[in-house]
Short mmCIF file of C-alpha atoms in Angstrom, two decimals:
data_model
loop_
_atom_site.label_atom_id
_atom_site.label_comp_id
_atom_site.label_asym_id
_atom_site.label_seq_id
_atom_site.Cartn_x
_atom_site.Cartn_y
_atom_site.Cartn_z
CA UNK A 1 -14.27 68.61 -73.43
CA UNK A 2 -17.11 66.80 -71.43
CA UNK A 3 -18.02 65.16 -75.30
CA UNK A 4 -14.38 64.42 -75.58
CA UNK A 5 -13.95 61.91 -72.91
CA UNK A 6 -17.64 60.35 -73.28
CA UNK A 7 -16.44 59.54 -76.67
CA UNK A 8 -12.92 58.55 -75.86
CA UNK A 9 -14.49 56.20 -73.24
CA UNK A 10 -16.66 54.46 -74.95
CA UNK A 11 -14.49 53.28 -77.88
CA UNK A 12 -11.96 52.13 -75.05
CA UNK A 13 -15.51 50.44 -73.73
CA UNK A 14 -15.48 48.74 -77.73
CA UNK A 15 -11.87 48.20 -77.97
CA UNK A 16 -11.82 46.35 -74.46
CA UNK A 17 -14.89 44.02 -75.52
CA UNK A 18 -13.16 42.85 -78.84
CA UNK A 19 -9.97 42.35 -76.94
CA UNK A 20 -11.75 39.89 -74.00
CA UNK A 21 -13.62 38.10 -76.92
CA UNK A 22 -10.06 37.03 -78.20
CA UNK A 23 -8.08 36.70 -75.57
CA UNK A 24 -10.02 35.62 -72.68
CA UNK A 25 -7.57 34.04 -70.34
CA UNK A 26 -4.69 36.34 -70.45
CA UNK A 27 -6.74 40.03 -70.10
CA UNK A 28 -5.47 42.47 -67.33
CA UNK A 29 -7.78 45.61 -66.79
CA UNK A 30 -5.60 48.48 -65.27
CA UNK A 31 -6.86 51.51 -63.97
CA UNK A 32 -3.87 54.36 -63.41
CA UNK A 33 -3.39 56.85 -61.94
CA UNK A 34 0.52 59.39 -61.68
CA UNK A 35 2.02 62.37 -62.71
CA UNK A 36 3.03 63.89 -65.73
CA UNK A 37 5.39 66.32 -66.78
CA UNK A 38 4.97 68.77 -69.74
CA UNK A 39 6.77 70.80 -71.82
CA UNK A 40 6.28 72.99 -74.57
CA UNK A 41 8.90 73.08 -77.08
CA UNK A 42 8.56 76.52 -79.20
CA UNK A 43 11.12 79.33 -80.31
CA UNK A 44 8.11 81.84 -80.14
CA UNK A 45 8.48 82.34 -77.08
CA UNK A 46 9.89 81.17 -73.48
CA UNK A 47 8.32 78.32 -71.86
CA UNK A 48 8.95 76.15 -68.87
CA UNK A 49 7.71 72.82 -68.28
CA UNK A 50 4.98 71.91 -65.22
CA UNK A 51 3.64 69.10 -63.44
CA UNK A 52 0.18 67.89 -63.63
CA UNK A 53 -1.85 64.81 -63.15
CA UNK A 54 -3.09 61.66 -65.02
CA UNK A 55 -5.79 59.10 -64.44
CA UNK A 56 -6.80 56.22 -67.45
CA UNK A 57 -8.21 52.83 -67.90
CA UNK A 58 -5.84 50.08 -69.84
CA UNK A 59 -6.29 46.48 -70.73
CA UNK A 60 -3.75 44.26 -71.51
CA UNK A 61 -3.87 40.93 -73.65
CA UNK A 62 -1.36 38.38 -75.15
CA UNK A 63 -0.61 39.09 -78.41
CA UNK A 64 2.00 36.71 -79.98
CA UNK A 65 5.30 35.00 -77.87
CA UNK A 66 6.74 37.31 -75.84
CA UNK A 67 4.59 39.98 -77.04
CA UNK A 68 1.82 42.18 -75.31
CA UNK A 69 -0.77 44.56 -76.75
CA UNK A 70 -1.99 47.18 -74.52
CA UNK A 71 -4.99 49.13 -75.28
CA UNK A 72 -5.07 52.56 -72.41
CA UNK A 73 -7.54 55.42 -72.49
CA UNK A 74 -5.84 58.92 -70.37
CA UNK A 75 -7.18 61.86 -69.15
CA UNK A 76 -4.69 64.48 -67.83
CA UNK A 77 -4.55 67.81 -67.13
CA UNK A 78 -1.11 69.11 -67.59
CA UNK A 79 0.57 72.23 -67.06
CA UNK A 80 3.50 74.47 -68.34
CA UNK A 81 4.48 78.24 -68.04
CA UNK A 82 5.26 81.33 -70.69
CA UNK A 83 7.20 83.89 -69.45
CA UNK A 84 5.32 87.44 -69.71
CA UNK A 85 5.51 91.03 -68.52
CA UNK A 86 2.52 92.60 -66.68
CA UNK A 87 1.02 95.83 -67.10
CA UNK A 88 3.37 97.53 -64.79
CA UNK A 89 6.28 95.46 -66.94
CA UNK A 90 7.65 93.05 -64.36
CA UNK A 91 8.12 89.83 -65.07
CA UNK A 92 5.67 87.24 -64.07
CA UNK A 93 5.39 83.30 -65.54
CA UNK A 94 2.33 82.56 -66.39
CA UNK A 95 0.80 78.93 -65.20
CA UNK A 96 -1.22 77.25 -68.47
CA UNK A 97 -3.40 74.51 -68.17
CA UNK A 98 -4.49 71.78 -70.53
CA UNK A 99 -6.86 69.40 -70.64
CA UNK A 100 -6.50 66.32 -72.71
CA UNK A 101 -7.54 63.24 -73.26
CA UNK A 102 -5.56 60.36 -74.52
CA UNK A 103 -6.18 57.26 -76.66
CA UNK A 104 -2.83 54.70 -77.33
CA UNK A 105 -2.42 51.34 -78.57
CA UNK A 106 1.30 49.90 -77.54
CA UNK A 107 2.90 46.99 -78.24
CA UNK A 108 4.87 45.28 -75.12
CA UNK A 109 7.95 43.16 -75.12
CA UNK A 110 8.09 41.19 -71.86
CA UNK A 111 11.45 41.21 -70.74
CA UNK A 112 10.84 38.84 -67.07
CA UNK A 113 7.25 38.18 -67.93
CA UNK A 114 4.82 39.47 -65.03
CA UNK A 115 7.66 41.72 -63.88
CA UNK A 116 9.36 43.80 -66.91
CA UNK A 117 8.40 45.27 -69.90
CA UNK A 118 9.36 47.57 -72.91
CA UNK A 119 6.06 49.85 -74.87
CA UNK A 120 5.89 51.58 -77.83
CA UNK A 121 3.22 52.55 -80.29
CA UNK A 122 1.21 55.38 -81.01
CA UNK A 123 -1.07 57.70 -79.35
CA UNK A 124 -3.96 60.43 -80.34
CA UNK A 125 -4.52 63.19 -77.67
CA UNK A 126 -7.65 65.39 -77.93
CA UNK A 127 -6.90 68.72 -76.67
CA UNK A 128 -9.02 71.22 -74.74
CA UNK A 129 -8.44 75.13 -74.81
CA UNK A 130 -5.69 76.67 -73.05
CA UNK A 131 -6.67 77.97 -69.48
CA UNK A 132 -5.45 80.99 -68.17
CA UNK A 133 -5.79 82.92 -64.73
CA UNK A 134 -8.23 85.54 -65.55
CA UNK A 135 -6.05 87.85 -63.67
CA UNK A 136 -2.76 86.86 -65.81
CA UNK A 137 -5.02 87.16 -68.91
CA UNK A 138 -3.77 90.27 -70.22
CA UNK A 139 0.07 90.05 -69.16
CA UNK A 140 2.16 90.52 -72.32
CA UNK A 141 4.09 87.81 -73.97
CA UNK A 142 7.64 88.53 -73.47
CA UNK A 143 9.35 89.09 -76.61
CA UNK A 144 6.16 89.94 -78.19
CA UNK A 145 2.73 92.23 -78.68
CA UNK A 146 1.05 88.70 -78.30
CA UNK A 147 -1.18 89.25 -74.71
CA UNK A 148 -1.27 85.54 -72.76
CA UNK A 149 -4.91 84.85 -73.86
CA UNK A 150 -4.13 85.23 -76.98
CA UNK A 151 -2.66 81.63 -77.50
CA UNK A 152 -5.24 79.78 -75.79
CA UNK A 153 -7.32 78.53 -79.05
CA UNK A 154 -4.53 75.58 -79.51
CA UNK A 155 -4.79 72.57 -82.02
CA UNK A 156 -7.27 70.07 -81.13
CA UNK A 157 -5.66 67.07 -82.23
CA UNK A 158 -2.41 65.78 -81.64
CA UNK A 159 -0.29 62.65 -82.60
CA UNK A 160 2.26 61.44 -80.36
CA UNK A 161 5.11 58.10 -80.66
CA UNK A 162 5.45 56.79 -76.96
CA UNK A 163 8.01 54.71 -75.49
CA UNK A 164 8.06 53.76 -72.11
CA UNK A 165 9.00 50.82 -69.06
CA UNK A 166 6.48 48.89 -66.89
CA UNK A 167 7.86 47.36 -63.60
CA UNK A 168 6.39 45.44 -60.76
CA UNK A 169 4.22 42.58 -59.75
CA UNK A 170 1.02 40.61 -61.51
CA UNK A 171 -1.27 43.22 -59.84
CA UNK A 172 0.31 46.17 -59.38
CA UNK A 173 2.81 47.98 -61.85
CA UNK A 174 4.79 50.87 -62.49
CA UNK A 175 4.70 52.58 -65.97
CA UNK A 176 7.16 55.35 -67.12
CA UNK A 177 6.95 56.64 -70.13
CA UNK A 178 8.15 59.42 -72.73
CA UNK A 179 5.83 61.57 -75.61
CA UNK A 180 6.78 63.81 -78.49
CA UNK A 181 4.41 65.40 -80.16
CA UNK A 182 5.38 65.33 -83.89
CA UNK A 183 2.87 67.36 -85.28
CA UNK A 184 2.85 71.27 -84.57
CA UNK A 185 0.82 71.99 -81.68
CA UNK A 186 0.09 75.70 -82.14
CA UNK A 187 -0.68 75.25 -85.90
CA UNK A 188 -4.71 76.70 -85.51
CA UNK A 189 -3.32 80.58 -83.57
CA UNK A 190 -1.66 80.28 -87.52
CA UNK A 191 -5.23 80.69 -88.91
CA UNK A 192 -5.64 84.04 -86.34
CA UNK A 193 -3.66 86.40 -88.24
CA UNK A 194 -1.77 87.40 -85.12
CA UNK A 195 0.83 88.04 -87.38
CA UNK A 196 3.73 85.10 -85.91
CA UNK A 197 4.08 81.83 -87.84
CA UNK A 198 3.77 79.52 -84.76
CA UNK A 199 5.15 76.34 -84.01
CA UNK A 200 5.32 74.24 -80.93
CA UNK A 201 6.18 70.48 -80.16
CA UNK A 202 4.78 68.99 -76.79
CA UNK A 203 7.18 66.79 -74.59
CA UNK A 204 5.20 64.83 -72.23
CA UNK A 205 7.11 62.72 -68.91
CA UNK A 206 4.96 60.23 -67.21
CA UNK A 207 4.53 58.43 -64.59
CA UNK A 208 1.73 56.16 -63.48
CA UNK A 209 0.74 53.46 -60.73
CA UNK A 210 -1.24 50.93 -62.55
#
C-alpha cells in the first residue's frame, strides 16, 4: 500500500506542474482533510456502513467560462461491518477496514464564483486488503460457511462517477460529495473457488474541509 500512495503522489506531483504551467494566475492548491462514510452494497451477505477518515491534496484551475477543473489525490481509510456468528454462535458485527487511495479529475460549474460550486467526473481508487481483528478472524459469515478472513483479498482497482457540492470562502471550502462504485468490488474472492459468485458495489459519503 506504501507503493500505492508514493505512486499516486507523484503523478498528482506531474498533474499539478502541467496544470500551473497553463494556468498560472487562477491555481488554488487545497489540502483536505473530513470524513467519509462507506457502504458495501452486496446480497452475499449483511453489511452495514461505517465511518472513517480522509486526507488529500487538490488543485484547482480555470478551465473555460464558468468552468473549473479540479485535479485531487485521497487517501482514506474507511470502514464498514458484516454481520457474523462466533464460535459459540452469537452474533457479533464484524468492523472491516480499508485502505485506499484515490485519484479524480472533476469538472466544476461555479454557481456564485468563489462561493458555490457543482463536481462531477471520474475517479480511480487503489484498494488495499481487507483488515480484520485477528480475534474476529475466524467468526462465521452469517448466512454462510464463508469465515470473516476469508473475504479480505478484495479487488484492487476500482472505478467510481462522483458528484458532489463545494461551499465557502476563497480560502477555505466545504466539499460534499457522493461515490458509486460501478464495477464489482469483490470480483478477485471469484477467482478463490470459495464456491459463492460474489458481487459487491461500494457507496462512498464524504465530507471534507478544504
Amino acid at each position: 500500500m506504501k507503493k500505492i500512495f508514493l505512486t499516486s503522489f507523484f503523478i498528482l506531483i506531474s498533474i499539478t506542474g502541467f496544470a500551473q504551467y497553463g494556468y498560472r494566475d487562477s491555481n488554488r492548491i487545497g489540502i483536505s482533510f473530513g470524513a467519509n462514510q462507506f457502504t458495501l452494497n452486496t446480497n452475499n451477505f449483511q453489511t452495514k456502513p461505517g465511518s472513517g477518515w480522509n486526507a488529500g491534496l487538490s488543485m484547482r484551475g480555470n478551465f473555460y467560462n464558468d468552468w473549473d477543473m479540479v485535479y485531487a489525490m485521497q487517501f482514506s481509510e474507511n470502514n464498514f461491518s458484516v454481520a457474523t456468528k462466533t464460535l459459540f454462535l452469537a452474533n457479533e458485527d464484524v468492523n472491516y477496514k480499508l485502505p485506499s487511495a484515490q485519484i479524480s479529475l472533476q469538472l466544476s460549474y461555479k454557481l456564485i464564483e468563489n462561493h458555490l460550486s457543482f463536481e462531477f467526473g471520474p475517479l480511480v481508487q487503489v484498494n488495499g486488503k481487507l483488515k480484520v481483528d485477528s480475534k474476529n478472524e475466524n467468526n462465521i459469515i452469517s448466512g454462510t460457511t464463508l469465515l470473516a478472513k476469508d473475504i479480505e483479498d478484495i479487488s484492487k482497482i476500482n472505478f467510481y462517477p462522483s458528484v458532489g457540492i463545494t461551499a465557502g470562502v476563497r480560502h477555505f471550502r466545504v466539499n460534499v460529495s457522493y461515490q458509486y462504485g460501478v464495477n464489482n468490488m469483490l470480483e478477485n474472492l471469484n477467482n478463490k473457488n470459495l464456491g459463492v459468485n460474489f458481487k459487491g458495489n461500494p457507496g462512498i459519503l464524504n465530507g471534507n474541509l478544504i
